[in-house]
Tab-separated table of C-alpha atoms and ligand atoms in Angstrom:
chain	number	residue	atom	x	y	z
U	1	UNK	CA	30.872	109.110	58.967
U	2	UNK	CA	30.408	110.158	55.367
U	3	UNK	CA	29.764	113.679	56.615
U	4	UNK	CA	33.186	114.018	58.137
U	5	UNK	CA	35.322	116.570	56.349
U	6	UNK	CA	38.322	114.728	54.955
U	7	UNK	CA	41.232	116.500	53.336
U	8	UNK	CA	41.116	114.025	50.456
U	9	UNK	CA	40.412	110.399	49.599
U	10	UNK	CA	43.318	108.101	48.833
U	11	UNK	CA	42.899	104.742	47.135
U	12	UNK	CA	45.792	102.373	47.885
U	13	UNK	CA	46.373	99.607	45.363
U	14	UNK	CA	48.912	96.954	46.413
U	15	UNK	CA	50.149	94.013	44.371
U	16	UNK	CA	47.867	91.358	45.876
U	17	UNK	CA	50.267	89.345	48.061
U	18	UNK	CA	51.041	89.561	51.782
U	19	UNK	CA	54.438	91.216	51.477
U	20	UNK	CA	53.033	94.009	49.310
U	21	UNK	CA	49.722	94.502	51.123
U	22	UNK	CA	51.266	94.999	54.585
U	23	UNK	CA	53.361	98.103	53.843
U	24	UNK	CA	50.721	99.922	51.789
U	25	UNK	CA	48.041	99.152	54.334
U	26	UNK	CA	50.250	100.473	57.105
U	27	UNK	CA	51.129	103.605	55.155
U	28	UNK	CA	47.411	104.225	54.566
U	29	UNK	CA	46.849	104.317	58.330
U	30	UNK	CA	49.375	107.156	58.586
U	31	UNK	CA	47.489	109.087	55.936
U	32	UNK	CA	44.274	108.622	57.896
U	33	UNK	CA	46.025	109.998	60.981
U	34	UNK	CA	46.831	113.086	58.884
U	35	UNK	CA	43.164	113.688	58.117
U	36	UNK	CA	42.730	111.821	54.830
U	37	UNK	CA	40.239	109.129	54.023
U	38	UNK	CA	41.916	105.939	52.799
U	39	UNK	CA	40.567	102.904	51.001
U	40	UNK	CA	42.673	99.830	50.358
U	41	UNK	CA	41.681	97.908	47.252
U	42	UNK	CA	42.364	94.181	47.325
U	43	UNK	CA	41.238	91.674	44.739
U	44	UNK	CA	37.774	90.155	44.959
U	45	UNK	CA	39.394	86.802	45.651
U	46	UNK	CA	41.273	88.108	48.691
U	47	UNK	CA	38.285	90.126	49.862
U	48	UNK	CA	35.952	87.141	49.682
U	49	UNK	CA	38.328	84.815	51.501
U	50	UNK	CA	39.510	87.267	54.166
U	51	UNK	CA	36.477	89.488	54.555
U	52	UNK	CA	38.508	92.417	55.894
U	53	UNK	CA	36.379	94.768	57.995
U	54	UNK	CA	36.319	98.451	57.170
U	55	UNK	CA	36.826	100.642	60.218
U	56	UNK	CA	37.115	104.308	61.015
U	57	UNK	CA	40.814	104.095	60.236
U	58	UNK	CA	40.569	102.254	56.945
U	59	UNK	CA	38.054	101.191	54.293
U	60	UNK	CA	38.353	98.134	52.090
U	61	UNK	CA	37.050	97.777	48.568
U	62	UNK	CA	37.838	95.599	45.569
U	63	UNK	CA	39.079	95.406	42.044
U	64	UNK	CA	39.386	92.189	40.065
U	65	UNK	CA	42.612	90.638	38.784
U	66	UNK	CA	40.575	88.224	36.689
U	67	UNK	CA	40.930	85.351	39.163
U	68	UNK	CA	37.967	85.916	41.461
U	69	UNK	CA	37.376	82.240	42.174
U	70	UNK	CA	40.777	80.740	42.900
U	71	UNK	CA	43.307	83.573	43.064
U	72	UNK	CA	46.084	84.148	40.539
U	73	UNK	CA	47.927	81.019	41.685
U	74	UNK	CA	45.493	79.364	39.268
U	75	UNK	CA	46.821	81.146	36.198
U	76	UNK	CA	48.373	79.118	33.403
U	77	UNK	CA	51.577	81.173	33.562
U	78	UNK	CA	53.035	84.187	35.334
U	79	UNK	CA	52.988	86.118	32.088
U	80	UNK	CA	49.321	85.311	31.517
U	81	UNK	CA	48.378	86.304	35.062
U	82	UNK	CA	50.122	89.671	34.814
U	83	UNK	CA	48.451	90.426	31.497
U	84	UNK	CA	45.053	89.481	32.805
U	85	UNK	CA	45.622	91.543	35.926
U	86	UNK	CA	46.417	94.544	33.731
U	87	UNK	CA	43.372	94.184	31.461
U	88	UNK	CA	40.771	93.358	34.084
U	89	UNK	CA	42.473	95.385	36.820
U	90	UNK	CA	42.416	98.578	34.707
U	91	UNK	CA	38.748	98.151	33.917
U	92	UNK	CA	37.646	97.374	37.482
U	93	UNK	CA	39.847	100.129	38.948
U	94	UNK	CA	38.083	102.579	36.647
U	95	UNK	CA	34.729	101.171	37.822
U	96	UNK	CA	35.759	101.747	41.432
U	97	UNK	CA	36.690	105.356	40.739
U	98	UNK	CA	33.391	105.937	38.932
U	99	UNK	CA	31.420	104.315	41.770
U	100	UNK	CA	32.912	106.871	44.183
U	101	UNK	CA	32.512	109.829	41.871
U	102	UNK	CA	29.283	111.302	43.107
U	103	UNK	CA	29.794	110.548	46.784
U	104	UNK	CA	30.857	113.039	49.448
U	105	UNK	CA	34.428	111.773	49.100
U	106	UNK	CA	35.409	110.984	45.514
U	107	UNK	CA	38.806	109.341	45.081
U	108	UNK	CA	41.355	112.049	44.365
U	109	UNK	CA	44.633	110.191	44.867
U	110	UNK	CA	45.805	106.715	43.888
U	111	UNK	CA	48.862	105.204	45.540
U	112	UNK	CA	49.807	102.199	43.462
U	113	UNK	CA	52.374	99.453	43.656
U	114	UNK	CA	54.691	99.999	40.656
U	115	UNK	CA	54.407	96.244	39.978
U	116	UNK	CA	51.086	97.520	38.536
U	117	UNK	CA	52.194	100.529	36.445
U	118	UNK	CA	48.896	100.541	34.523
U	119	UNK	CA	47.215	101.935	37.637
U	120	UNK	CA	48.861	105.300	36.955
U	121	UNK	CA	47.387	105.376	33.455
U	122	UNK	CA	43.936	104.847	34.921
U	123	UNK	CA	44.544	107.597	37.498
U	124	UNK	CA	45.680	110.025	34.794
U	125	UNK	CA	42.681	109.234	32.601
U	126	UNK	CA	40.511	110.517	35.439
U	127	UNK	CA	42.851	113.427	36.202
U	128	UNK	CA	43.679	111.962	39.621
U	129	UNK	CA	46.946	112.511	41.538
U	130	UNK	CA	49.044	109.313	41.232
U	131	UNK	CA	51.869	108.160	43.490
U	132	UNK	CA	54.092	105.099	43.074
U	133	UNK	CA	54.837	103.163	46.268
U	134	UNK	CA	57.973	101.005	46.043
U	135	UNK	CA	57.999	98.043	48.421
U	136	UNK	CA	61.687	97.143	48.090
U	137	UNK	CA	64.866	98.928	49.171
U	138	UNK	CA	66.080	102.021	47.394
U	139	UNK	CA	69.273	100.081	46.590
U	140	UNK	CA	67.364	97.376	44.736
U	141	UNK	CA	65.191	99.926	42.966
U	142	UNK	CA	68.261	101.854	41.865
U	143	UNK	CA	69.786	98.709	40.351
U	144	UNK	CA	66.596	98.029	38.393
U	145	UNK	CA	66.533	101.680	37.377
U	146	UNK	CA	70.056	101.272	35.978
U	147	UNK	CA	69.082	98.168	34.025
U	148	UNK	CA	65.841	99.748	32.774
U	149	UNK	CA	67.775	102.730	31.391
U	150	UNK	CA	70.598	100.646	29.922
U	151	UNK	CA	73.172	101.974	32.411
U	152	UNK	CA	73.905	98.472	33.622
U	153	UNK	CA	74.260	96.074	30.696
U	154	UNK	CA	73.216	92.444	31.003
U	155	UNK	CA	74.478	89.813	31.203
U	156	UNK	CA	77.126	91.098	33.588
U	157	UNK	CA	80.537	90.055	32.323
U	158	UNK	CA	82.859	91.793	34.729
U	159	UNK	CA	82.750	92.024	38.509
U	160	UNK	CA	82.748	93.614	41.011
U	161	UNK	CA	79.929	95.895	39.955
U	162	UNK	CA	80.082	99.627	40.743
U	163	UNK	CA	76.939	101.725	40.951
U	164	UNK	CA	77.050	105.219	42.497
U	165	UNK	CA	75.848	105.182	46.115
U	166	UNK	CA	76.082	101.412	46.438
U	167	UNK	CA	78.882	99.300	47.910
U	168	UNK	CA	80.838	97.310	45.320
U	169	UNK	CA	78.756	94.265	44.538
U	170	UNK	CA	79.524	90.723	43.479
U	171	UNK	CA	77.209	88.871	41.114
U	172	UNK	CA	75.772	86.811	44.004
U	173	UNK	CA	74.722	89.985	45.781
U	174	UNK	CA	72.541	91.137	42.897
U	175	UNK	CA	68.793	90.441	42.710
U	176	UNK	CA	68.313	86.883	41.475
U	177	UNK	CA	66.840	87.951	38.129
U	178	UNK	CA	70.265	89.417	37.340
U	179	UNK	CA	72.551	86.857	38.988
U	180	UNK	CA	70.622	83.956	37.456
U	181	UNK	CA	70.063	85.124	33.860
U	182	UNK	CA	66.843	83.887	32.331
U	183	UNK	CA	65.137	83.130	35.653
U	184	UNK	CA	61.526	84.292	35.950
U	185	UNK	CA	61.569	86.460	32.810
U	186	UNK	CA	58.018	87.727	33.365
U	187	UNK	CA	58.798	88.913	36.891
U	188	UNK	CA	62.092	90.426	35.752
U	189	UNK	CA	60.237	92.421	33.135
U	190	UNK	CA	57.752	93.466	35.810
U	191	UNK	CA	60.392	94.802	38.238
U	192	UNK	CA	62.115	96.728	35.436
U	193	UNK	CA	58.786	98.063	34.195
U	194	UNK	CA	58.248	99.726	37.556
U	195	UNK	CA	60.139	102.612	35.999
U	196	UNK	CA	57.964	102.800	32.893
U	197	UNK	CA	55.585	105.069	34.796
U	198	UNK	CA	57.565	106.809	37.524
U	199	UNK	CA	58.470	109.838	35.390
U	200	UNK	CA	54.778	110.602	35.085
U	201	UNK	CA	53.921	109.885	38.725
U	202	UNK	CA	53.184	112.876	40.955
U	203	UNK	CA	55.193	111.337	43.788
U	204	UNK	CA	57.468	108.358	44.360
U	205	UNK	CA	57.327	106.785	47.820
U	206	UNK	CA	59.702	104.083	49.053
U	207	UNK	CA	59.281	101.808	52.061
U	208	UNK	CA	62.687	102.422	53.596
U	209	UNK	CA	64.125	105.196	55.740
U	210	UNK	CA	66.884	107.590	54.844
U	211	UNK	CA	69.340	106.545	57.555
U	212	UNK	CA	69.321	102.915	56.373
U	213	UNK	CA	70.678	103.659	52.910
U	214	UNK	CA	71.580	107.356	52.724
U	215	UNK	CA	74.008	107.108	49.795
U	216	UNK	CA	71.570	105.091	47.681
U	217	UNK	CA	68.738	107.533	48.435
U	218	UNK	CA	70.979	110.509	47.589
U	219	UNK	CA	72.165	108.908	44.344
U	220	UNK	CA	68.739	107.873	43.177
U	221	UNK	CA	67.269	111.238	44.170
U	222	UNK	CA	69.334	112.817	41.387
U	223	UNK	CA	67.298	110.954	38.777
U	224	UNK	CA	63.966	110.526	40.525
U	225	UNK	CA	62.497	112.606	43.322
U	226	UNK	CA	61.765	110.034	45.948
U	227	UNK	CA	60.371	110.101	49.450
U	228	UNK	CA	61.435	107.362	51.867
U	229	UNK	CA	58.506	106.942	54.269
U	230	UNK	CA	59.307	103.717	56.179
U	231	UNK	CA	59.457	101.655	58.156
U	232	UNK	CA	55.769	100.846	57.676
U	233	UNK	CA	55.369	98.879	60.864
U	234	UNK	CA	52.413	99.042	63.243
U	235	UNK	CA	52.909	101.950	65.580
U	236	UNK	CA	52.641	99.823	68.740
U	237	UNK	CA	56.116	98.454	67.955
U	238	UNK	CA	57.689	101.841	67.273
U	239	UNK	CA	56.632	105.186	68.735
U	240	UNK	CA	53.046	104.107	69.620
U	241	UNK	CA	51.744	107.252	67.952
U	242	UNK	CA	48.702	105.650	66.301
U	243	UNK	CA	46.067	104.257	68.629
U	244	UNK	CA	45.031	100.600	68.464
U	245	UNK	CA	47.675	99.856	65.888
U	246	UNK	CA	49.377	96.621	66.884
U	247	UNK	CA	48.766	94.579	63.747
U	248	UNK	CA	48.844	95.180	59.991
U	249	UNK	CA	45.247	94.017	59.877
U	250	UNK	CA	44.954	91.735	56.856
U	251	UNK	CA	46.434	88.266	57.236
U	252	UNK	CA	46.192	85.913	54.288
U	253	UNK	CA	47.041	83.015	56.613
U	254	UNK	CA	45.585	82.192	60.016
U	255	UNK	CA	47.529	81.887	63.233
U	256	UNK	CA	46.879	81.451	66.920
U	257	UNK	CA	49.220	83.878	68.605
U	258	UNK	CA	48.542	82.631	72.119
U	259	UNK	CA	50.262	79.330	71.236
U	260	UNK	CA	53.505	81.123	70.274
U	261	UNK	CA	53.322	83.641	73.114
U	262	UNK	CA	52.673	81.053	75.782
U	263	UNK	CA	55.535	78.927	74.560
U	264	UNK	CA	57.977	81.838	74.153
U	265	UNK	CA	57.119	83.221	77.572
U	266	UNK	CA	58.541	80.113	79.219
U	267	UNK	CA	61.950	80.610	77.532
U	268	UNK	CA	64.874	82.731	78.802
U	269	UNK	CA	65.777	86.034	77.175
U	270	UNK	CA	67.606	85.690	73.857
U	271	UNK	CA	67.450	81.896	73.860
U	272	UNK	CA	65.177	81.144	70.891
U	273	UNK	CA	65.821	81.057	67.135
U	274	UNK	CA	62.824	82.237	65.106
U	275	UNK	CA	62.864	80.645	61.636
U	276	UNK	CA	60.482	81.776	58.894
U	277	UNK	CA	60.643	82.170	55.132
U	278	UNK	CA	57.771	84.552	54.528
U	279	UNK	CA	54.524	83.934	52.736
U	280	UNK	CA	55.671	82.686	49.343
U	281	UNK	CA	58.948	80.756	49.465
U	282	UNK	CA	58.695	77.041	48.850
U	283	UNK	CA	61.852	75.194	49.907
U	284	UNK	CA	63.074	71.987	48.318
U	285	UNK	CA	62.749	68.746	50.277
U	286	UNK	CA	66.503	68.679	50.695
U	287	UNK	CA	66.647	72.249	52.015
U	288	UNK	CA	63.848	71.526	54.483
U	289	UNK	CA	65.763	68.497	55.692
U	290	UNK	CA	68.975	70.480	56.199
U	291	UNK	CA	67.074	73.143	58.118
U	292	UNK	CA	65.330	70.581	60.256
U	293	UNK	CA	68.611	68.900	61.209
U	294	UNK	CA	70.324	72.219	61.870
U	295	UNK	CA	67.543	73.426	64.176
U	296	UNK	CA	67.286	70.111	65.944
U	297	UNK	CA	71.071	69.840	66.268
U	298	UNK	CA	71.673	73.351	67.587
U	299	UNK	CA	71.690	73.870	71.308
U	300	UNK	CA	69.024	76.565	71.181
U	301	UNK	CA	65.255	76.520	71.285
U	302	UNK	CA	63.493	77.322	68.030
U	303	UNK	CA	60.143	78.503	66.707
U	304	UNK	CA	59.749	77.453	63.076
U	305	UNK	CA	56.988	78.599	60.722
U	306	UNK	CA	56.274	75.812	58.234
U	307	UNK	CA	53.412	76.926	56.032
U	308	UNK	CA	50.539	74.513	55.497
U	309	UNK	CA	51.561	73.989	51.865
U	310	UNK	CA	55.049	72.937	53.007
U	311	UNK	CA	54.154	70.661	55.885
U	312	UNK	CA	54.359	67.498	53.816
U	313	UNK	CA	58.096	68.131	53.432
U	314	UNK	CA	58.741	67.821	57.155
U	315	UNK	CA	60.329	64.557	58.141
U	316	UNK	CA	57.989	62.137	59.793
U	317	UNK	CA	58.133	62.294	63.571
U	318	UNK	CA	60.119	65.556	63.514
U	319	UNK	CA	57.638	67.382	65.703
U	320	UNK	CA	57.427	64.449	68.066
U	321	UNK	CA	61.193	64.133	68.346
U	322	UNK	CA	61.938	67.753	69.126
U	323	UNK	CA	59.658	67.799	72.166
U	324	UNK	CA	59.813	71.087	74.042
U	325	UNK	CA	63.010	72.186	72.298
U	326	UNK	CA	61.082	73.548	69.346
U	327	UNK	CA	57.651	74.705	68.272
U	328	UNK	CA	56.428	74.357	64.686
U	329	UNK	CA	53.463	76.486	63.578
U	330	UNK	CA	51.832	77.176	60.199
U	331	UNK	CA	51.870	80.948	60.581
U	332	UNK	CA	52.359	83.426	63.399
U	333	UNK	CA	52.072	87.084	64.186
U	334	UNK	CA	55.657	87.814	63.213
U	335	UNK	CA	55.797	91.203	64.926
U	336	UNK	CA	54.612	89.723	68.203
U	337	UNK	CA	57.208	86.981	67.929
U	338	UNK	CA	60.098	89.269	66.960
U	339	UNK	CA	59.317	91.607	69.836
U	340	UNK	CA	59.294	88.797	72.399
U	341	UNK	CA	62.401	88.982	74.609
U	342	UNK	CA	62.969	85.237	74.255
U	343	UNK	CA	64.005	85.643	70.595
U	344	UNK	CA	67.776	85.744	70.052
U	345	UNK	CA	67.964	85.563	66.282
U	346	UNK	CA	65.826	85.470	63.159
U	347	UNK	CA	66.650	82.843	60.555
U	348	UNK	CA	65.054	84.544	57.575
U	349	UNK	CA	64.649	84.441	53.791
U	350	UNK	CA	65.388	88.193	53.893
U	351	UNK	CA	62.125	89.344	52.344
U	352	UNK	CA	62.131	93.123	52.668
U	353	UNK	CA	59.287	93.293	55.199
U	354	UNK	CA	60.857	90.622	57.387
U	355	UNK	CA	64.236	92.352	57.203
U	356	UNK	CA	62.795	95.758	58.001
U	357	UNK	CA	60.765	94.292	60.866
U	358	UNK	CA	63.869	92.680	62.370
U	359	UNK	CA	65.880	95.906	61.992
U	360	UNK	CA	63.039	97.893	63.557
U	361	UNK	CA	62.675	95.506	66.479
U	362	UNK	CA	66.415	95.120	67.019
U	363	UNK	CA	66.716	91.407	66.207
U	364	UNK	CA	69.955	90.034	64.633
U	365	UNK	CA	69.569	87.767	61.611
U	366	UNK	CA	70.872	84.715	59.794
U	367	UNK	CA	70.049	85.247	56.125
U	368	UNK	CA	69.130	82.350	53.868
U	369	UNK	CA	67.902	84.268	50.806
U	370	UNK	CA	65.943	82.436	48.105
U	371	UNK	CA	65.305	84.731	45.153
U	372	UNK	CA	64.272	88.235	43.936
U	373	UNK	CA	65.638	91.072	46.153
U	374	UNK	CA	66.398	88.768	49.092
U	375	UNK	CA	70.041	88.252	48.089
U	376	UNK	CA	70.649	92.019	48.134
U	377	UNK	CA	68.996	92.351	51.515
U	378	UNK	CA	71.193	89.534	52.856
U	379	UNK	CA	74.290	91.342	51.576
U	380	UNK	CA	73.234	94.500	53.444
U	381	UNK	CA	72.355	92.578	56.617
U	382	UNK	CA	75.893	91.223	56.738
U	383	UNK	CA	78.111	93.933	55.245
U	384	UNK	CA	76.292	97.255	55.528
U	385	UNK	CA	73.982	97.114	58.552
U	386	UNK	CA	76.177	94.485	60.247
U	387	UNK	CA	73.320	92.844	62.070
U	388	UNK	CA	73.995	89.248	61.120
U	389	UNK	CA	75.454	86.847	58.606
U	390	UNK	CA	74.470	85.427	55.264
U	391	UNK	CA	74.632	81.637	55.003
U	392	UNK	CA	76.826	80.263	52.222
U	393	UNK	CA	75.220	78.190	49.519
U	394	UNK	CA	76.842	74.947	48.276
U	395	UNK	CA	77.365	74.164	44.592
U	396	UNK	CA	74.186	72.089	44.655
U	397	UNK	CA	72.243	75.237	45.571
U	398	UNK	CA	71.550	74.048	49.126
U	399	UNK	CA	72.584	75.664	52.397
U	400	UNK	CA	73.834	72.691	54.375
U	401	UNK	CA	73.057	71.926	57.996
U	402	UNK	CA	76.647	72.563	59.153
U	403	UNK	CA	76.634	76.019	57.632
U	404	UNK	CA	73.278	76.864	59.200
U	405	UNK	CA	74.482	75.659	62.600
U	406	UNK	CA	77.669	77.698	62.227
U	407	UNK	CA	75.738	80.860	61.309
U	408	UNK	CA	73.334	80.402	64.211
U	409	UNK	CA	76.261	80.198	66.631
U	410	UNK	CA	77.882	83.279	65.145
U	411	UNK	CA	74.730	85.276	65.797
U	412	UNK	CA	73.558	83.717	69.071
U	413	UNK	CA	76.841	83.792	70.980
U	414	UNK	CA	80.373	85.188	71.167
U	415	UNK	CA	81.867	88.602	70.408
U	416	UNK	CA	80.421	88.860	66.920
U	417	UNK	CA	76.998	88.030	68.273
U	418	UNK	CA	77.297	90.854	70.783
U	419	UNK	CA	78.189	93.347	68.050
U	420	UNK	CA	75.256	92.249	65.909
U	421	UNK	CA	72.915	92.816	68.837
U	422	UNK	CA	74.362	96.250	69.590
U	423	UNK	CA	74.016	97.245	65.942
U	424	UNK	CA	70.492	95.871	65.779
U	425	UNK	CA	69.529	98.025	68.779
U	426	UNK	CA	71.053	101.048	67.047
U	427	UNK	CA	68.937	100.426	63.926
U	428	UNK	CA	65.853	100.051	66.089
U	429	UNK	CA	66.516	103.488	67.616
U	430	UNK	CA	67.022	105.001	64.177
U	431	UNK	CA	63.874	103.336	62.827
U	432	UNK	CA	61.810	104.768	65.668
U	433	UNK	CA	63.342	108.212	65.177
U	434	UNK	CA	62.706	108.219	61.425
U	435	UNK	CA	58.979	107.676	61.895
U	436	UNK	CA	58.498	109.861	64.973
U	437	UNK	CA	57.443	113.489	64.834
U	438	UNK	CA	60.112	115.468	62.963
U	439	UNK	CA	61.998	112.337	61.818
U	440	UNK	CA	63.110	111.887	58.201
U	441	UNK	CA	60.202	109.648	57.181
U	442	UNK	CA	57.619	111.623	59.123
U	443	UNK	CA	58.703	114.790	57.319
U	444	UNK	CA	58.462	112.986	53.994
U	445	UNK	CA	54.937	111.806	54.773
U	446	UNK	CA	53.991	115.415	55.570
U	447	UNK	CA	55.619	116.573	52.350
U	448	UNK	CA	53.670	113.946	50.414
U	449	UNK	CA	50.368	114.978	52.007
U	450	UNK	CA	50.934	118.658	51.345
U	451	UNK	CA	51.992	118.009	47.741
U	452	UNK	CA	48.787	116.055	47.196
U	453	UNK	CA	46.518	118.504	49.027
U	454	UNK	CA	47.941	121.437	47.083
U	455	UNK	CA	47.877	119.683	43.701
G	1	LIG	N1	54.565	87.150	58.294
G	1	LIG	C1	53.749	86.851	59.368
G	1	LIG	N2	53.786	85.599	59.901
G	1	LIG	C2	54.605	84.624	59.435
G	1	LIG	C3	55.453	84.931	58.343
G	1	LIG	C4	55.394	86.202	57.803
G	1	LIG	O1	53.011	87.708	59.858
G	1	LIG	O2	54.556	83.508	59.976
G	1	LIG	C5	54.511	88.506	57.709
G	1	LIG	C6	55.768	89.279	58.003
G	1	LIG	O3	55.639	89.967	59.227
G	1	LIG	C7	55.897	90.193	56.796
G	1	LIG	C8	55.192	89.437	55.663
G	1	LIG	O4	54.427	88.414	56.300
G	1	LIG	O5	55.239	91.421	57.033
G	1	LIG	C9	56.170	88.779	54.709
G	1	LIG	O6	56.768	89.721	53.898
G	1	LIG	P1	58.256	89.551	53.366
G	1	LIG	O7	58.545	90.723	52.508
G	1	LIG	O8	59.184	89.322	54.499
G	1	LIG	O9	58.246	88.199	52.558
G	1	LIG	P2	57.338	87.595	51.367
G	1	LIG	O10	56.207	86.914	52.035
G	1	LIG	O11	56.895	88.727	50.485
G	1	LIG	O12	58.265	86.642	50.689
G	2	LIG	C1	55.960	88.296	44.097
G	2	LIG	C2	56.172	88.024	42.776
G	2	LIG	C3	57.265	88.553	42.143
G	2	LIG	C4	58.140	89.366	42.870
G	2	LIG	C5	57.929	89.644	44.209
G	2	LIG	C6	56.828	89.094	44.817
G	2	LIG	C7	58.816	90.519	45.022
G	2	LIG	O1	60.044	90.458	44.901
G	2	LIG	O2	58.301	91.303	45.833
G	2	LIG	BR1	59.566	90.069	41.946
C-alpha cells in the first residue's frame, strides 16, 4: 500500500472527544476519496482503549495529551489539562511528523481543531500546510470572532444583540460562556483563542453548509476566508457516494445496535421519541427526574440514551415500570436510530453534531440545551430552521416535566408538527445536495484539495 501514489498526506488532529473526532474523521474519508492519504491522530489514551483499526480508507496514529493512563478527565483542572495538552501535544505531534519524514508519504498537511491552535505552530515550524477545522456553526464562530476582536464587548449590557448576518439575539440565545458570565473561564478562553491562529492558517474549514446559514457565512467571509464543507455525515445516510461508509468508525462508548433496531422496527412510523444528550452532558438528579416523568407521562414510545455514568440518577424501578413503552440504553448508533422510520422527534441537547445529524436525516427536534454552543443551536432550530421548539427553562434552571410534555406534543402532532416535518425534509434535501457532486460543500472540498496540492 505504501507504494500507492498519493497526492499528499494529511494528518487530522481533532480535540480528543467524541463530538470533535466524528466530523474530522468523516472529513478525512472525503479527502481519501479525492486521492489523498489521511491519518487521524488520537491521543494514546483513546488509541489504547479503542484500538481503532487502520484501513485502506484511513490510518490511525497517536500523539499524547499528557494523560496516557486515565484520559484528561483525570486532570486537576480544565486549565491544567489544556496547558498540558499544549506542551506534551506539541512535542508528540512534532515526533509524529518526524517519524513520517523519510517514508514514501511524509505528512504535508495538518488539519487541526482550532481548540488546539498550537498545532498550527508545529505545522509551520516544519513548513507544512495548516488548515483549521471548526466543529461548530459559522454563527457561533462569528460571535466568538467578534468577542476575540473586541467588536462585541462583555459583559453584554444591552439587548437585543445585533451582529451582521445574524438574527437579532437575546442574551439567552448566546453561547453559555457569554450568557452566564464567569462560567468555564478556561473553555471560554479556548473558544476565543481559536482565532489566535486562523490568520496564519492556509485554509479555514467549517463543518456546516452554506445553505444552512448563508448570511453568517457571507458576513464572516469578509474577515476570514472560510470553506463550509459539511455536513460530515457518513455517506450511506446522504448521497451514498463513499463505499462502505455507514458509520463514523470510532466510538468512545459501546452499543448494541440490534437491540435498538429490533425494538424500533416493531413501532409504527413517526411514533417514537428519541432522547439523547450527547457524550458529555451530565444532568442533575432533578432534571433526570423531570425527563423521566415527561417521557413516561407522554403518550408516545421513547428510546432514551442514559450513559453509564448517569445511570445511578435513574429512579429505581423506572425501567421496570415503563415496560414496552420505552427502551433505555447506555449508547446507540445515533445515525441508525435517527434514520429509522419509527422516530418522530429527537429530544436533544443540541450539540452541533446531533443537530446537524437530525437536520440531515429530516428529524424534527425538541431542544433542551445545556451549555456551550447548544443554546445558539436551539435558537436556530426553533426560529431560523423552524424544525422544532426550544424548551423553556424555569428560574431554578430546570426544564420541568410539563414543559417537556408540551414541547413533545408540539413536535409530534398537530399543524405545527406537520410544518416542522416538512421543513426538516427540506433541510435533508439541501444537506444531500450540498455534499453531492457540484454542491456547495463538495466544491469547497475540491477547492481545499487544489489549494493544498498547489501550495
Ligand atoms: N452519539 C452516538 N450515540 C449516542 C449519542 C451520541 O453515536 O447514543 C454521537 C452522535 O451521533 C454525535 C456525537 O455522538 O455524532 C455527539 O456529538 P454532539 O456534538 O451532538 O454532542 P457532544 O457529545 O459533543 O456533547
Ligand atoms: C468540550 C469541552 C469544551 C467545549 C466543547 C467541548 C464544545 O463546545 O465543543 Br467549549
